[in-house]
Coordinates of C-alpha atoms and ligand atoms in Angstrom, one line a residue:
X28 CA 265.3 208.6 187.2
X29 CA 266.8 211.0 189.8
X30 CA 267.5 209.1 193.3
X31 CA 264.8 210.0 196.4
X32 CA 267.3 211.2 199.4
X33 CA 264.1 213.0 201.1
X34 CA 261.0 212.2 199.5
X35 CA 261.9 208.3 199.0
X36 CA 259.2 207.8 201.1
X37 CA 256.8 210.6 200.8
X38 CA 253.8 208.1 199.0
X39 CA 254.0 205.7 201.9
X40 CA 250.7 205.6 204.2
X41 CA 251.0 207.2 207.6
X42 CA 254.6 208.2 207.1
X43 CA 253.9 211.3 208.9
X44 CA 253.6 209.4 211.8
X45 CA 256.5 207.5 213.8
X46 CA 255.5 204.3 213.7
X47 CA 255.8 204.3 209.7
X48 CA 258.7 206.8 209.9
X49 CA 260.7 204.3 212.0
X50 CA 259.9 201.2 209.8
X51 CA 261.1 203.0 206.5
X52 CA 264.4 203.6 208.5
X53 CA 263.6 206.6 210.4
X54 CA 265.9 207.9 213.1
X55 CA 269.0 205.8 212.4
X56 CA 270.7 208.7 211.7
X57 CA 270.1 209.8 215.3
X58 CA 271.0 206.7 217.0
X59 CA 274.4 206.4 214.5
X60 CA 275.2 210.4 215.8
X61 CA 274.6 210.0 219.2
X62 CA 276.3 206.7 220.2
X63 CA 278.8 206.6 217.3
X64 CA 279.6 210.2 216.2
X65 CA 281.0 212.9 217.6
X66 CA 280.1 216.2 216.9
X67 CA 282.9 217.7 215.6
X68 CA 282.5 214.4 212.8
X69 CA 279.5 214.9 212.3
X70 CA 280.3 218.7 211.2
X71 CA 283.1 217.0 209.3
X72 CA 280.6 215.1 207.2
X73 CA 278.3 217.7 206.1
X74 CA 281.6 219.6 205.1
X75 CA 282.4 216.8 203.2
X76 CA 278.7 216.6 201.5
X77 CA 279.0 219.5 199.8
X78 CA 275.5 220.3 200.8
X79 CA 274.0 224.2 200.1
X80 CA 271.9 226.0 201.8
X81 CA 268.6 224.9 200.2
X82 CA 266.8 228.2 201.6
X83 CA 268.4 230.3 198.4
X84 CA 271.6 231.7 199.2
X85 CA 273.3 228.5 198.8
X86 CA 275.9 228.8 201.4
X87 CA 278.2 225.9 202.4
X88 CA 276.2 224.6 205.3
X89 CA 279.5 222.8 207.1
X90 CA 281.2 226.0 206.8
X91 CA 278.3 227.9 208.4
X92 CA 278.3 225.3 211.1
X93 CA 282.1 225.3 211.6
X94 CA 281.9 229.4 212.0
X95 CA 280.0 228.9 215.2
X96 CA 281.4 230.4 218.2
X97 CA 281.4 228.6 221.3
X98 CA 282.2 230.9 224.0
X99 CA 282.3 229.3 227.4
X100 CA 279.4 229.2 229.1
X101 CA 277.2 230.5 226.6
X102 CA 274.6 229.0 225.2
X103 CA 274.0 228.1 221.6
X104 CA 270.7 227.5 219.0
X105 CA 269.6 226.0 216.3
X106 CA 267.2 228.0 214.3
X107 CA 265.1 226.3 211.6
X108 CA 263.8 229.0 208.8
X109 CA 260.4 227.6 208.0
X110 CA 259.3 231.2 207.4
X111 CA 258.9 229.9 203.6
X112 CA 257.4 233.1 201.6
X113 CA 259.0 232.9 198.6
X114 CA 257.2 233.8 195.5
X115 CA 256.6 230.3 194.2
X116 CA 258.2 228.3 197.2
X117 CA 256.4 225.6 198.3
X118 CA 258.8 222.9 199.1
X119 CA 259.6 223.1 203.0
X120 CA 255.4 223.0 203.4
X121 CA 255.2 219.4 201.4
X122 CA 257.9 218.3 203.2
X123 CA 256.7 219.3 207.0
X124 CA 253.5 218.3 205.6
X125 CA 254.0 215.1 204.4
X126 CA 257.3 213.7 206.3
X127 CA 257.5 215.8 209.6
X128 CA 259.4 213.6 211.3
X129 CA 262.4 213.9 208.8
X130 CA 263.0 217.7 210.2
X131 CA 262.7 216.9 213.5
X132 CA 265.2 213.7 212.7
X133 CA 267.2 216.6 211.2
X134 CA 266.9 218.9 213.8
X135 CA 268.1 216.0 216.6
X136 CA 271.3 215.2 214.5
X137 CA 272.1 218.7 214.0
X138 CA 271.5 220.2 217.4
X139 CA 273.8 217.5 218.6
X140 CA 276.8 218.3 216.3
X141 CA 276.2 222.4 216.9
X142 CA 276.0 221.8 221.2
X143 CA 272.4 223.4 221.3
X144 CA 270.3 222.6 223.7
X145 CA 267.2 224.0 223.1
X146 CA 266.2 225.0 219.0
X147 CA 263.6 226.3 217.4
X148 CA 261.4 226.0 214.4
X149 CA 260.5 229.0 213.3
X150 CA 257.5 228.6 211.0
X151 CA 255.1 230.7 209.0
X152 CA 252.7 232.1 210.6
X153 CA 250.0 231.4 207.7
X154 CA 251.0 227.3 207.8
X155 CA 249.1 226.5 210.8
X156 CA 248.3 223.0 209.4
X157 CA 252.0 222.4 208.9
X158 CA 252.8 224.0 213.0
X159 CA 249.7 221.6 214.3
X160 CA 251.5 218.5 212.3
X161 CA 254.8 220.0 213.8
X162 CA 253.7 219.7 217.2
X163 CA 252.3 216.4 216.9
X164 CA 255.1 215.1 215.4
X165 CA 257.6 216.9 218.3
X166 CA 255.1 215.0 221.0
X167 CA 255.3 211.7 219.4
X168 CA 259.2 211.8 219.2
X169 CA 259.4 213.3 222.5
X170 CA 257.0 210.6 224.6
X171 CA 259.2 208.2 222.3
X172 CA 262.5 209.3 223.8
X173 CA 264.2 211.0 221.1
X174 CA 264.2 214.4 222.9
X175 CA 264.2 216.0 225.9
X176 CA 266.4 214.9 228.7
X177 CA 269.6 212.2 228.4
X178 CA 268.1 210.9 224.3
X179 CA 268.8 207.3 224.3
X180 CA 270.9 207.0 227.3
X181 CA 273.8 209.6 225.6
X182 CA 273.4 212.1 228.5
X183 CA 272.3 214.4 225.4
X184 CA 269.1 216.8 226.1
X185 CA 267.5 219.0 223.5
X186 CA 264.0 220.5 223.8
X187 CA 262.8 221.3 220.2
X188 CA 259.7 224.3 219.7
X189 CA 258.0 225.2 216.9
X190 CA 257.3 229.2 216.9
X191 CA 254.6 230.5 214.6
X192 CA 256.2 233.6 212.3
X193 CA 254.9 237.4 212.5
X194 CA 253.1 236.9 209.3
X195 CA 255.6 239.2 206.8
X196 CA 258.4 238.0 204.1
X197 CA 260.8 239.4 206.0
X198 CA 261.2 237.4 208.8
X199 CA 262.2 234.5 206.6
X200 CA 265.3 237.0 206.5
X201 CA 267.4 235.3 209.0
X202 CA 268.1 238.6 211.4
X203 CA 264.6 239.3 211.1
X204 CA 263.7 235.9 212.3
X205 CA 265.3 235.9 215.1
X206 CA 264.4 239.3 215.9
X207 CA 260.8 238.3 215.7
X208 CA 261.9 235.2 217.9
X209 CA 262.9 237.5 220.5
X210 CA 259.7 239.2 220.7
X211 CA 260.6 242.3 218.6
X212 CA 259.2 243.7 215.4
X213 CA 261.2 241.8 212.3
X214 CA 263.3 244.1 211.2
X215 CA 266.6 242.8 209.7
X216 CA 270.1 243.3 211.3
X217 CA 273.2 244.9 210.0
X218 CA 275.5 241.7 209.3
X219 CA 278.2 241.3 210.3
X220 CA 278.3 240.1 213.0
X221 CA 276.4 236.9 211.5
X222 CA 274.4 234.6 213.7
X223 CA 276.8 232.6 214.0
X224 CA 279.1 234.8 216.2
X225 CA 276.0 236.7 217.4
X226 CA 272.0 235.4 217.1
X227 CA 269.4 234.4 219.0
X228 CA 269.7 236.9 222.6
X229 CA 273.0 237.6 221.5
X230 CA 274.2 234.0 221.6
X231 CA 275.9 231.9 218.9
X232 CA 273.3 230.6 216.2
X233 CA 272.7 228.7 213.2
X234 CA 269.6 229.6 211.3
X235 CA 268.9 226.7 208.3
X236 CA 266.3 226.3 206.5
X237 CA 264.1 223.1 206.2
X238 CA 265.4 221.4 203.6
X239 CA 268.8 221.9 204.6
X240 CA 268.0 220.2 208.1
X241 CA 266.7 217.4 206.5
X242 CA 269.5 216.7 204.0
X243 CA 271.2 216.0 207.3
X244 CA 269.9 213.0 207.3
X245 CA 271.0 210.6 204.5
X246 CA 274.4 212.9 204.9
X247 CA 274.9 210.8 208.3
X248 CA 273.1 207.9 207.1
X249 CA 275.3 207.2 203.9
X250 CA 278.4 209.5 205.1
X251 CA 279.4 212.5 203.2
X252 CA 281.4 211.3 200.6
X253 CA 278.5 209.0 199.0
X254 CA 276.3 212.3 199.4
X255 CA 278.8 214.4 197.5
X256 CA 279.0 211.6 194.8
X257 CA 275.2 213.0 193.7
X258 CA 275.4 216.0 192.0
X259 CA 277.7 218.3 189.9
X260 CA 280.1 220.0 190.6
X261 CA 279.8 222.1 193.6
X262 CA 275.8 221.3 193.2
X263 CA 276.2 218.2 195.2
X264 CA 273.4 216.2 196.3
X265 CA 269.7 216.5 195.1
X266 CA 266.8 219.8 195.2
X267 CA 263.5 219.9 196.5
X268 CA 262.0 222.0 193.1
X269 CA 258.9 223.6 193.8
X270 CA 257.3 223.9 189.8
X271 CA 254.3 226.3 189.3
X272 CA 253.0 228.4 186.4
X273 CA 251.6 226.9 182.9
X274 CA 253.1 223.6 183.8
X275 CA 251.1 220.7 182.2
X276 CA 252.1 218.5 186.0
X277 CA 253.2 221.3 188.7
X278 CA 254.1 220.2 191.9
X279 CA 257.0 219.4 194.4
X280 CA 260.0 217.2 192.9
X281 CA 263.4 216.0 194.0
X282 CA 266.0 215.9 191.5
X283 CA 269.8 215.2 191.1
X284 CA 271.4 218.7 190.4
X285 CA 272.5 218.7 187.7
X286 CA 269.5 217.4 186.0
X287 CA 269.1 219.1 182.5
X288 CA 266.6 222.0 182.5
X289 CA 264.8 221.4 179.4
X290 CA 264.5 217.8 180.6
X291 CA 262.6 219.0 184.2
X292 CA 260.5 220.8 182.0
X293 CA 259.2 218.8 179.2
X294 CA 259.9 215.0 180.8
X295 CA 257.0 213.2 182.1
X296 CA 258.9 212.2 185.5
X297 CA 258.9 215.5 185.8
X298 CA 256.7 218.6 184.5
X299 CA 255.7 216.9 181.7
X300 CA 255.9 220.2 179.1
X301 CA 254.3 223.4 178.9
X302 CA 250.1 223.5 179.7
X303 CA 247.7 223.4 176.8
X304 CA 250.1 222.9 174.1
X305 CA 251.3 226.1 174.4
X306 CA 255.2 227.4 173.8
X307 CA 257.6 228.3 177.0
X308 CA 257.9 231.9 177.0
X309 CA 260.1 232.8 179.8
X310 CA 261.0 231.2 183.6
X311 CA 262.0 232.2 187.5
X312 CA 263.8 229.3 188.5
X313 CA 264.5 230.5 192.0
X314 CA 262.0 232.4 193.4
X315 CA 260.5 235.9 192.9
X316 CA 263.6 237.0 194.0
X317 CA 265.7 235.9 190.8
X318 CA 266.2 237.3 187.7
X319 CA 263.3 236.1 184.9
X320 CA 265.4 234.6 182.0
X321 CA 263.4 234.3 178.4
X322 CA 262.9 230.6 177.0
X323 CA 265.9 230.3 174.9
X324 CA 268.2 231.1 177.9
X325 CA 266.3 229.4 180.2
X326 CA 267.0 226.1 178.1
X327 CA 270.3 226.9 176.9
X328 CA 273.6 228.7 177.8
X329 CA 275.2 231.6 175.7
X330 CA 277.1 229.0 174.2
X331 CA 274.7 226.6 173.2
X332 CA 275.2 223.9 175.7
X333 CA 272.0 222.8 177.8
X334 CA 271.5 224.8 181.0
X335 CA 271.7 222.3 183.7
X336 CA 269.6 222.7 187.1
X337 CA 272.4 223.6 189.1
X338 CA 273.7 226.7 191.2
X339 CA 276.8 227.2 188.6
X340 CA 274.9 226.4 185.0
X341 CA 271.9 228.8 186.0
X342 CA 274.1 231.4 187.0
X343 CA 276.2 230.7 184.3
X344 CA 276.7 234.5 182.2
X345 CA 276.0 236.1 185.6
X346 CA 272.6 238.6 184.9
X347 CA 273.5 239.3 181.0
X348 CA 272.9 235.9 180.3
X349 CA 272.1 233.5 183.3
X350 CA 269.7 233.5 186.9
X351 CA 270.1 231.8 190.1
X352 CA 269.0 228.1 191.1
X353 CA 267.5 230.7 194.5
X354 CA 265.1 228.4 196.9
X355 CA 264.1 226.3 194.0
X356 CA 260.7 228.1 193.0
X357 CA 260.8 227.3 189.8
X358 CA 257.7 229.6 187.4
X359 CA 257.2 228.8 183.7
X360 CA 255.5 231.0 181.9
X361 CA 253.8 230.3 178.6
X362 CA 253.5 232.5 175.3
X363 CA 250.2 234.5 176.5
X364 CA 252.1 235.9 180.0
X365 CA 252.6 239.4 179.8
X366 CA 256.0 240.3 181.4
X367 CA 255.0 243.5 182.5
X368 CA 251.8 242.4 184.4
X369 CA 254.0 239.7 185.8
X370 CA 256.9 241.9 187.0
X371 CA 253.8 244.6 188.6
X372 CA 252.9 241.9 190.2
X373 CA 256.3 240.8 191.5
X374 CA 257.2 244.9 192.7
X375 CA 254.0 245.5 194.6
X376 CA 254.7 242.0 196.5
X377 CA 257.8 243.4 197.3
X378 CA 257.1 247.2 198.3
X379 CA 254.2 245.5 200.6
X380 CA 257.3 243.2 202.1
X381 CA 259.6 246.0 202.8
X382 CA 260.5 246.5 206.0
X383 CA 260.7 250.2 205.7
X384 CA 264.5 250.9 207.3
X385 CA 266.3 251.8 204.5
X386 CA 265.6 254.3 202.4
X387 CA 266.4 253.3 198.9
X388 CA 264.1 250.0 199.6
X389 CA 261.6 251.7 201.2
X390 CA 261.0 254.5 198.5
X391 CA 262.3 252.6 195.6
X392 CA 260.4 249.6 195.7
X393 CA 257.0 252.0 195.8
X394 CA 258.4 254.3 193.0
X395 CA 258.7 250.7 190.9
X396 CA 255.6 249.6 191.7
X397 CA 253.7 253.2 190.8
X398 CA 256.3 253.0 187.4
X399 CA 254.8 249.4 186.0
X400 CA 251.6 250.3 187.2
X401 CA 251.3 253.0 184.7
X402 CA 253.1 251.3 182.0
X403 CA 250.8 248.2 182.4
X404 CA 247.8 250.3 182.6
X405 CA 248.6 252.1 179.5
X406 CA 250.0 255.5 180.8
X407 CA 253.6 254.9 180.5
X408 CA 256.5 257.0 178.4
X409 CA 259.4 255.5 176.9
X410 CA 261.2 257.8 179.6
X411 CA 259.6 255.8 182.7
X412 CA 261.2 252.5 181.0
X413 CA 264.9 254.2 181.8
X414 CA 263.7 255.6 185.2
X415 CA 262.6 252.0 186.5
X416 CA 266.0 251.0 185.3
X417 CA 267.6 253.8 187.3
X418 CA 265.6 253.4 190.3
X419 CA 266.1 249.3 190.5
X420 CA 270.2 250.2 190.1
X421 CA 270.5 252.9 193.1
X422 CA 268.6 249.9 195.2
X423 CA 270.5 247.1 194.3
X424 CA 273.4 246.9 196.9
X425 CA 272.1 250.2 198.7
X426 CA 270.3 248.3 201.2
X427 CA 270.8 246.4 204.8
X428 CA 269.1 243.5 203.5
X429 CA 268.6 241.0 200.5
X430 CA 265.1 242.3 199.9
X431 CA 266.5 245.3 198.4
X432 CA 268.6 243.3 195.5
X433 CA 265.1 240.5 195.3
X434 CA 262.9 243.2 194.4
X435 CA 265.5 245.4 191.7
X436 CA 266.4 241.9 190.0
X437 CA 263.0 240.7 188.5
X438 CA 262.6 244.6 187.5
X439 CA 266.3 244.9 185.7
X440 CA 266.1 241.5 184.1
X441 CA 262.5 242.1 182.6
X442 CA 264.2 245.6 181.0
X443 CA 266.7 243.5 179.6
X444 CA 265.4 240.7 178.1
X445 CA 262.0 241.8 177.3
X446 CA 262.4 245.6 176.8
X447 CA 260.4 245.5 173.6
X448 CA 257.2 244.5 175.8
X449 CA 257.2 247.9 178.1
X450 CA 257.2 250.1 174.3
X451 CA 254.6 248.0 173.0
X452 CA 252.4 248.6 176.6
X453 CA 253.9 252.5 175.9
X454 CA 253.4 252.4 172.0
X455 CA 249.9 250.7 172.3
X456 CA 248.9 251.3 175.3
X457 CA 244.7 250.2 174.2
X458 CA 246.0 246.7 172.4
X459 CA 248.1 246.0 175.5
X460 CA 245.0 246.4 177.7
X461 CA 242.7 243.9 175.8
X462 CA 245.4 240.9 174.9
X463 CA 248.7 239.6 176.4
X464 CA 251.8 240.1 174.5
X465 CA 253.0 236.6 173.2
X466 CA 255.3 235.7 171.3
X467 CA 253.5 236.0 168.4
X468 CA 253.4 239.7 168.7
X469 CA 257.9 239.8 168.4
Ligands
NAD505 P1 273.6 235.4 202.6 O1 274.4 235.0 201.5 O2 273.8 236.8 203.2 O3 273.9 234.4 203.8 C1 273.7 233.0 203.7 C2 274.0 232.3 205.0 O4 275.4 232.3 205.2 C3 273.5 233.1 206.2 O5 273.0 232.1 207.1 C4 274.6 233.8 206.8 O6 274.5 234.1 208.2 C5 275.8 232.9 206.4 N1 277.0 233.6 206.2 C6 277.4 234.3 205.1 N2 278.7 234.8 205.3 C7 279.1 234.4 206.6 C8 280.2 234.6 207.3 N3 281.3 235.3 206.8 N4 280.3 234.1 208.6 C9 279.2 233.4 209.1 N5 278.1 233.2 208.4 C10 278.0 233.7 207.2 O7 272.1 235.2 202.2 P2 270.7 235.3 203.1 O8 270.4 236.7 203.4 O9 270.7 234.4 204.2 O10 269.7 234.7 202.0 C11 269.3 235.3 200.8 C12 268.6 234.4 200.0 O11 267.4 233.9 200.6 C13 268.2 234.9 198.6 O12 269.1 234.5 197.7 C14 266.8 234.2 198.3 O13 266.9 233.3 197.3 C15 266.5 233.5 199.6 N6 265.1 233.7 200.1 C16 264.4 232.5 200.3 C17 263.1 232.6 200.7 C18 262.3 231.3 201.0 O14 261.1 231.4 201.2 N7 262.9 230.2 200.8 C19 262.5 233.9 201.0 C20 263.3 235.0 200.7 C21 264.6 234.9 200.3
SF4_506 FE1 263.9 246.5 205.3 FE2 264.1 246.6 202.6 FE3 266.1 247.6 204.1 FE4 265.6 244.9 204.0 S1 266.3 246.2 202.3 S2 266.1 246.1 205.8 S3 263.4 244.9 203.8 S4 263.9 248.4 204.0

């Protein structure tokens, strides 16, 4: 049984309120940082976690912290990405959902250790349940005392406000975000310099996602060490896993990285196998944005050993072989998917996302889209199979922003691992139409 760090208390009555939030423990680790930390140890301790960013990218979050320039005189912000778009990503909704008060917990501790003063949530624009429950939540802590001016007698203010998002994938991107903070259209930024040397109007800023902010919490609580102690390897700690697709129990999990993946999938604590009996064909286990791995690969390494739920072990092979543990989206798809329709699907989400400033995303995520449209709808030549593979190449890498690499990935790893599907959508283009290719068609 994987340990509960954040959702220990999610089946609790009224623990979206403070009242019950507080009696389960809530907000120690705000009193423990404010009268007993400073902030430079409470940076200390998340360094010593080992904790990830949970948005996808998986950077060190103490290092991102301890890059933060603090200029005289200038202000600095805390950013919270809650701009969660991600094909499949449904994680930072349960858990503002369910347990706001553990981001805003989050948000106090970490404000404190970065010097903001005032620090944002930045949420999508489609969650309006989740920015009403916000807001409550932000009132109740507030009339409380645990923000706004001199929190519990520390001579500490922070104002906390939730900002609905533009509506569009790319203002989870972390420039774009705080572009459409600012007011502007949400067009990414050329990084360097990061956020954290130059952000929100220009100042110092540390954009985190949800889930990150949260971990905060039991990292203060228990100390980083005993945090870092959970885990793997540089995986330390435990994942929200958001599990859709033919899934016989979907839904939002915690686990322990490091957690076998054939045991998230077919264990009863956790996905309980694949729907309807059927066989695994293929998985995303970090988004849209990650390469699709087949069923063998997904379950397995190269060598044989079990692929473990973790950022090394699913990138372990790099693209030939392996994926990326991403936001923790996590797709299975059964025997009667069709990889084609699916990775269609995947490129016209992606050339509707496109911000439309560089070039090779701009054209090149239409040009795939129109490709696997043809191919799927039974038009295709064994020629357009090698010029989506040329077109998803001269993206990747060619582009200001991640959404480039996202939207080439699911198109060069379907080409690789499933090639023979596009020829049989090329070869029989009427059969193709009228039944999914599953694995009993190899
Ligand atoms: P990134 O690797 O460029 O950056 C990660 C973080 O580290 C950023 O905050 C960045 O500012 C910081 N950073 C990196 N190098 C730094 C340096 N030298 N100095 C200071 N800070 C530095 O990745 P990204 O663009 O933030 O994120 C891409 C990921 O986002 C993708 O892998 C994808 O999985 C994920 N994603 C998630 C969602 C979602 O809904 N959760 C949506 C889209 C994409
Ligand atoms: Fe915009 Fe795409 Fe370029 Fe990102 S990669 S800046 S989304 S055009």
């Amino acid at each position: 049984m994987s340990r509960k760090l954040l959702l220990e208390h999610i089946n609790v009555p009224g623990i979206n309120t403070l009242d019950v939030y507080r009696q389960k423990g809530g907000y120690r680790a705000v009193e423990k940082a404010l009268k007993t930390l400073t902030p430079e140890e409470i940076v200390e301790e998340v360094k010593k976690s080992g904790l990830r960013g949970r948005g996808g990218a998986g950077f060190p979050t103490g290092m991102k912290w301890s890059f933060l320039a603090k200029p005289e005189g200038v202000a600095r912000y805390l950013v919270c990405n809650a701009d969660e778009s991600e094909p499949g990503t449904f994680k930072d909704r349960y858990l503002m959902t369910y347990i706001p008060h553990a981001l805003i917990e989050g948000m106090i501790v970490s404000s404190f250790a970065l010097g903001a003063k005032v620090s944002y949530i930045y949420v999508r624009g489609e969650m309006m349940p989740q920015i009403r429950i916000l807001e409550k939540a932000i009132a109740e802590a507030k009339a409380a005392g645990w923000l706004g001016k001199n929190i519990l007698g520390t001579g500490y203010d922070l104002e906390l406000y939730v900002q609905p998002g533009g509506g569009a994938y790319i203002c989870g991107e972390e420039t774009a975000l705080l572009e459409s903070l600012e007011g502007k259209r949400g067009n990414p930024r050329i990084k360097p310099p990061f956020p954290a040397i130059a952000g929100l109007y220009g100042c110092p800023t540390v954009v985190n996602n949800v889930e990150s902010i949260a971990a905060v919490v039991p990292i203060i609580n228990d100390g980083g060490d005993e945090y870092a102690k959970i885990g793997i390897g540089r995986s330390t700690g435990t994942k929200l896993i958001s599990a859709s697709g033919n899934l016989v129990k979907p839904g939002v999990y915690e686990i322990e990285l490091g957690l076998p993946v054939e045991e998230f999938i077919y264990s009863d604590e956790y996905c309980g196998g694949i729907a309807n009996g059927k066989r695994l064909k293929a998985t995303v286990a970090g988004g849209s944005s990650v390469p699709v791995l087949p069923a063998n690969l997904t379950l397995k390494l190269a060598n044989g050993e079990p692929r473990l739920m973790s950022y090394e072990s699913l990138s372990e092979g790099g693209f030939a072989t392996g994926t990326m543990l991403g936001s923790g989206g996590f797709i299975a798809f059964d025997e009667d998917q069709c990889i084609v329709r699916n990775t269609w699907n995947f490129s016209r989400f992606y050339h509707h996302e496109s911000c439309g400033q560089c070039s090779p995303c701009r054209e090149g995520t239409g040009w795939m889209e129109k490709v696997l449209h043809k191919i799927e709808h039974g038009h295709g030549t064994m020629e357009d199979v090698d010029l989506l593979w040329d077109i998803q190449r001269k993206i990747e890498g060619n582009t200001i922003c991640p959404l480039g690499d996202a939207a080439a990935w699911p198109v060069a790893s379907a080409i690789r691992h499933f090639r023979d599907e596009f020829e049989w959508h090329i070869k029989e283009p009427v059969k193709s139409q009228s039944q999914n290719y599953g694995i009993a068609n190899y």
